Structures are given as C-alpha cells and as structure tokens.
C-alpha cells in the first residue's frame, strides 16, 4: 500500500529575507516530506551573495527535508542554480514520484537570459528562437503523463502562471496558456501550481486547479479577478501551501504568514487501475 505524506509549496522567496525566514519557520511546523519552490529563489541567480543568503536561511531546513525548485526568471539561467541543486533528468525540467504522486517540474522560462538584449523580442517570445525547446518539453510532458497514467495524483509546477490577474501580465499568460493548450485537462492533472505573481490566486478550469503561489518574500502584487472568469479566490498575502496527500484525496491548505488559513480545498485521487490501499 501507499503511505500518505505531506509537502509544502511556496515561491518568489527572493527579496525580503525576514519574510522568507518566517515562511521557512511556518513550513517546518508542517513537518513536510519535501518542499517545492515555485521559482525566483533569489533576486539574481548570477550573484553569489544572493545564494549565500538563500542557503543561510534554508540550511537547517534542507538538512531534514528534500528541496525541489523550478527555474524562475530571476534565476537568470545561472550556472549557480545547476551547481547548487542536483536535479533529475536535464535539470531544467524533470519528474519524480513520491508514493502515488507524479511531480512534473517544468521550465516556463527557457533560455532567453542567455540571449543578448537586442535579440530578445518578449512579445514574440513563444514564436521565436525558443519554440523548439518548448515543443520538445511539451512532448516530454505528454510522454510522462502517458507513462504514469496510473499515478493517483499529478501535480505540475512551473514559474510563470497560465492565468494572471496582474494587469501587466494578463496577455503574456494567455499566450502561455494557448501554447500548453488542454494538455493538463486531457490528462486529468489535478493541479498546476506557479509563482511569478506575488500573491495567492486560485482559478479552476475544466477540472484543473490553476494556482499561483508567489508569496514567499518578494514585494506583493495587486491582482484583479476581473481578468480571469475562472478565478475562485485571490488574496494579497505572504503564504505557503501545505498539501496533505491521502488515499482518497489530497487536501491543499493555504496558510498566511501569521499562520491563519486563507482557504482549504481538495482534489480527488484519479481513478486508475491501481488501488493504493491494497497492501503488497
């Protein structure tokens, strides 16, 4: 059989070290088996001092708990990121399994930071030089979803969200969402969790929870749910998400920096050929 477990998610820990420390203390109290950072771990991935502060804050925590990041734009594609974390696969996007859960850790950023400024056309980001990279990543995602179709839960993580309610990022998110299309709905993914927008936001689209969790320390952003008809809840708050994975359902509890509950919701285990309660 499968043993239930807990993991925590937060992101955008980059700038306010006091808040980052408090989020880590909050995470410790949840006694998670693993931690996921939704990207923008540091202010600049190219600055060693930023990494030194990051590890000073996380040192004791990381001794006891496995820490899985995804690439944010502030990591700047830096060698430090790949040197400091030993990640599966090509390290830019990867998968791992815990119990009955498939974790897909994706790269929403690509290699735009290695391009000279004059060659970057952010408006046409998806339509230019990086397209083959993203197409290959999407094919890999489909392959993983097919190969692991007996996973009871599938959680997908990448930094930049598929739905944004931050005015200046609404259009960018629409382009990203159009690129990924209905791959997550089609494959019964329960939740896609991102960062980038520094607040908490949850939307629901065709049975998939689209969650933005960017409240780990960067300056908070205003959001306006009018930009997303699928919007369920928005809260401008520093927070983390504690996910309790059970045999029948996974419960996601969103906790603000003072320990108060913002909301709790759950997703049902997928119907598969495998019964997790059967003792082997």
Coordinates of C-alpha atoms in Angstrom, one line a residue:
X1 CA 0.0 0.0 0.0
X2 CA 0.9 3.7 -0.1
X3 CA 1.7 5.9 2.9
X4 CA 0.0 9.3 3.0
X5 CA 2.5 12.2 3.2
X6 CA 2.7 16.0 3.2
X7 CA 4.6 18.5 1.2
X8 CA 4.7 22.3 1.1
X9 CA 4.9 24.8 -1.8
X10 CA 5.8 28.4 -1.8
X11 CA 7.9 30.6 -4.2
X12 CA 9.3 34.0 -5.0
X13 CA 11.4 34.0 -1.9
X14 CA 13.9 36.3 -3.4
X15 CA 14.0 39.7 -1.7
X16 CA 12.6 40.1 1.8
X17 CA 14.8 37.8 3.9
X18 CA 12.8 38.4 7.1
X19 CA 9.6 37.1 5.4
X20 CA 11.5 34.2 3.7
X21 CA 12.7 33.1 7.2
X22 CA 9.2 33.3 8.6
X23 CA 7.9 31.2 5.7
X24 CA 10.6 28.6 6.3
X25 CA 9.6 28.5 10.0
X26 CA 6.0 28.1 9.0
X27 CA 7.0 25.3 6.6
X28 CA 8.9 23.5 9.3
X29 CA 5.8 23.4 11.5
X30 CA 4.0 21.4 8.8
X31 CA 6.7 18.7 9.0
X32 CA 6.6 18.1 5.3
X33 CA 8.4 15.3 3.5
X34 CA 9.5 17.7 0.8
X35 CA 9.4 21.3 -0.2
X36 CA 8.8 22.8 -3.7
X37 CA 9.8 26.3 -4.6
X38 CA 7.8 27.7 -7.5
X39 CA 10.8 29.8 -8.8
X40 CA 12.6 33.1 -8.1
X41 CA 14.5 31.6 -5.2
X42 CA 16.9 34.6 -5.2
X43 CA 16.9 38.1 -6.5
X44 CA 19.7 37.4 -9.1
X45 CA 20.9 33.9 -9.8
X46 CA 24.1 35.5 -11.1
X47 CA 25.0 36.9 -7.6
X48 CA 26.8 34.5 -5.3
X49 CA 25.8 36.7 -2.3
X50 CA 22.1 36.1 -3.0
X51 CA 22.7 32.3 -3.0
X52 CA 24.7 32.6 0.3
X53 CA 21.7 34.3 1.9
X54 CA 19.3 31.8 0.5
X55 CA 21.3 28.8 1.9
X56 CA 21.8 30.6 5.2
X57 CA 18.1 30.9 5.6
X58 CA 17.4 27.3 4.4
X59 CA 20.4 25.4 5.8
X60 CA 18.8 23.7 8.8
X61 CA 15.6 23.1 6.9
X62 CA 17.4 21.4 3.9
X63 CA 19.3 19.1 6.2
X64 CA 16.0 17.3 7.0
X65 CA 13.7 18.0 4.0
X66 CA 14.3 17.4 0.3
X67 CA 14.0 20.7 -1.6
X68 CA 12.8 20.8 -5.2
X69 CA 13.0 24.1 -7.2
X70 CA 11.8 25.2 -10.6
X71 CA 13.6 27.8 -12.7
X72 CA 12.3 31.4 -12.3
X73 CA 13.2 34.4 -14.4
X74 CA 15.3 35.7 -11.5
X75 CA 17.5 32.6 -11.6
X76 CA 18.7 34.0 -14.9
X77 CA 19.7 30.6 -16.2
X78 CA 22.8 30.9 -14.0
X79 CA 25.3 28.1 -13.6
X80 CA 25.0 28.5 -9.8
X81 CA 21.5 27.1 -9.9
X82 CA 22.6 24.0 -11.6
X83 CA 25.7 23.7 -9.5
X84 CA 23.9 24.0 -6.2
X85 CA 21.0 21.7 -6.9
X86 CA 21.4 18.1 -8.1
X87 CA 18.2 17.6 -10.0
X88 CA 16.9 14.6 -12.1
X89 CA 16.9 14.5 -15.9
X90 CA 18.2 17.5 -17.7
X91 CA 17.7 19.6 -14.5
X92 CA 15.8 22.3 -16.4
X93 CA 12.6 20.1 -16.4
X94 CA 12.3 16.8 -14.6
X95 CA 9.9 14.4 -12.9
X96 CA 9.9 12.5 -9.7
X97 CA 7.5 10.2 -7.9
X98 CA 6.6 10.0 -4.2
X99 CA 4.1 7.4 -3.3
X100 CA 1.1 7.8 -5.5
X101 CA 2.1 11.3 -6.8
X102 CA 3.8 12.2 -10.0
X103 CA 5.5 15.6 -9.7
X104 CA 6.3 17.3 -13.0
X105 CA 8.7 20.2 -12.6
X106 CA 8.8 22.3 -15.7
X107 CA 10.7 25.3 -17.1
X108 CA 8.5 28.2 -18.2
X109 CA 11.4 30.5 -18.8
X110 CA 13.6 28.8 -21.5
X111 CA 17.0 30.2 -22.5
X112 CA 16.0 33.9 -23.0
X113 CA 18.5 35.0 -20.4
X114 CA 21.4 33.7 -22.5
X115 CA 20.4 35.8 -25.4
X116 CA 21.8 39.3 -25.9
X117 CA 19.2 42.0 -25.1
X118 CA 18.9 43.1 -28.8
X119 CA 17.9 39.6 -29.9
X120 CA 15.1 39.3 -27.4
X121 CA 11.6 40.1 -28.5
X122 CA 9.5 39.3 -25.5
X123 CA 6.2 40.0 -27.3
X124 CA 7.0 37.2 -29.7
X125 CA 8.7 35.1 -27.0
X126 CA 6.9 31.8 -27.9
X127 CA 7.1 32.4 -31.6
X128 CA 10.8 32.9 -31.9
X129 CA 14.1 31.1 -31.2
X130 CA 12.9 29.1 -28.2
X131 CA 10.0 27.4 -29.8
X132 CA 11.7 24.1 -30.5
X133 CA 12.8 23.9 -26.8
X134 CA 9.2 24.4 -25.6
X135 CA 7.8 22.0 -28.1
X136 CA 10.3 19.3 -27.0
X137 CA 9.4 20.0 -23.4
X138 CA 5.7 19.7 -24.1
X139 CA 6.3 16.4 -25.9
X140 CA 8.2 15.1 -22.9
X141 CA 5.3 16.2 -20.6
X142 CA 2.8 14.2 -22.7
X143 CA 5.2 11.2 -22.6
X144 CA 5.4 11.4 -18.8
X145 CA 1.6 11.7 -18.4
X146 CA 1.1 8.7 -20.6
X147 CA 3.8 6.6 -19.0
X148 CA 2.5 7.4 -15.5
X149 CA -1.2 7.2 -16.2
X150 CA -1.7 5.0 -13.1
X151 CA -0.5 7.9 -10.8
X152 CA -3.2 8.7 -8.3
X153 CA -2.2 12.4 -8.4
X154 CA -0.4 14.6 -10.8
X155 CA 0.9 18.0 -9.7
X156 CA 2.6 20.2 -12.3
X157 CA 4.9 23.1 -11.3
X158 CA 6.4 26.0 -13.3
X159 CA 7.2 29.5 -12.5
X160 CA 5.0 31.7 -14.8
X161 CA 1.3 31.1 -14.4
X162 CA -1.2 30.0 -17.1
X163 CA -3.7 32.6 -15.8
X164 CA -2.6 36.0 -14.4
X165 CA -4.8 38.6 -12.7
X166 CA -1.9 41.1 -12.6
X167 CA -2.9 43.6 -15.2
X168 CA 0.5 43.9 -17.0
X169 CA 0.9 40.1 -17.3
X170 CA -2.6 39.1 -18.4
X171 CA -1.7 38.9 -22.1
X172 CA 1.6 37.1 -21.5
X173 CA -0.3 34.4 -19.5
X174 CA -2.8 34.0 -22.3
X175 CA 0.0 33.2 -24.8
X176 CA 1.5 30.7 -22.4
X177 CA -1.9 29.1 -21.8
X178 CA -2.5 28.8 -25.5
X179 CA 0.8 27.1 -26.0
X180 CA 0.1 24.4 -23.4
X181 CA -3.5 24.1 -24.6
X182 CA -5.6 21.4 -23.0
X183 CA -2.7 19.0 -22.2
X184 CA -3.4 19.2 -18.5
X185 CA -7.2 18.8 -18.7
X186 CA -6.9 16.0 -21.2
X187 CA -4.6 14.0 -18.9
X188 CA -6.6 14.6 -15.7
X189 CA -3.9 16.6 -14.0
X190 CA -5.3 17.8 -10.7
X191 CA -3.3 21.0 -10.1
X192 CA -0.9 23.3 -11.9
X193 CA 1.0 25.5 -9.4
X194 CA 3.1 28.5 -10.4
X195 CA 4.7 31.6 -8.8
X196 CA 5.8 34.9 -10.5
X197 CA 2.8 36.9 -9.4
X198 CA 3.4 37.8 -5.8
X199 CA 0.1 36.9 -4.2
X200 CA -2.2 33.9 -3.9
X201 CA -4.7 33.2 -6.6
X202 CA -6.7 30.1 -7.5
X203 CA -8.6 29.5 -10.6
X204 CA -10.4 26.4 -11.8
X205 CA -10.6 25.5 -15.5
X206 CA -12.2 22.2 -16.7
X207 CA -11.4 20.4 -13.5
X208 CA -7.8 21.6 -13.2
X209 CA -6.8 23.8 -10.2
X210 CA -4.6 26.6 -11.6
X211 CA -2.9 28.0 -8.5
X212 CA -0.5 31.0 -8.2
X213 CA 1.7 30.9 -5.1
X214 CA 4.2 33.7 -5.2
X215 CA 4.0 34.9 -1.6
X216 CA 7.4 33.8 -0.2
X217 CA 9.2 37.1 0.2
X218 CA 9.1 39.3 -2.9
X219 CA 7.0 42.5 -2.7
X220 CA 3.3 41.7 -3.0
X221 CA 1.3 42.5 -6.1
X222 CA -2.3 43.7 -6.6
X223 CA -4.5 41.4 -8.6
X224 CA -7.9 41.9 -10.1
X225 CA -10.0 38.7 -10.6
X226 CA -12.0 40.5 -13.4
X227 CA -9.1 39.4 -15.7
X228 CA -10.0 35.7 -15.2
X229 CA -13.5 34.4 -15.4
X230 CA -12.2 31.1 -13.9
X231 CA -11.0 32.9 -10.8
X232 CA -12.1 31.4 -7.4
X233 CA -10.0 33.2 -4.8
X234 CA -7.4 36.0 -4.7
X235 CA -5.5 37.1 -1.6
X236 CA -2.7 39.6 -1.5
X237 CA -0.7 37.8 1.2
X238 CA 2.6 36.2 2.0
X239 CA 1.8 32.5 2.4
X240 CA 2.6 28.9 1.7
X241 CA 0.5 25.9 0.6
X242 CA 0.6 22.7 2.7
X243 CA -0.6 19.6 0.7
X244 CA -1.8 16.6 2.6
X245 CA -1.8 13.6 0.2
X246 CA -4.2 10.9 1.3
X247 CA -5.5 7.6 -0.2
X248 CA -8.8 9.2 -1.5
X249 CA -7.9 12.8 -1.9
X250 CA -5.2 15.5 -1.5
X251 CA -6.1 18.5 0.7
X252 CA -4.4 21.8 0.0
X253 CA -4.4 24.2 2.9
X254 CA -3.2 27.8 2.1
X255 CA -1.7 29.4 5.2
X256 CA -0.7 33.0 5.5
X257 CA 2.5 34.2 7.2
X258 CA 0.7 34.6 10.6
X259 CA -0.4 31.0 10.5
X260 CA -4.0 31.8 9.6
X261 CA -5.9 29.8 7.0
X262 CA -6.6 31.6 3.7
X263 CA -8.5 28.6 2.3
X264 CA -8.6 24.9 2.1
X265 CA -9.6 22.8 -0.9
X266 CA -9.1 19.3 -2.0
X267 CA -8.7 17.3 -5.2
X268 CA -9.8 13.7 -5.6
X269 CA -7.5 10.8 -6.4
X270 CA -7.7 9.9 -10.1
X271 CA -9.5 6.7 -11.0
X272 CA -6.7 4.3 -12.1
X273 CA -6.2 0.6 -12.4
X274 CA -4.2 0.7 -9.2
X275 CA -5.7 0.6 -5.7
X276 CA -3.4 2.4 -3.3
X277 CA -5.0 0.9 -0.2
X278 CA -4.0 -2.7 -1.1
X279 CA -1.1 -3.9 1.0
X280 CA 1.5 -5.5 -1.2

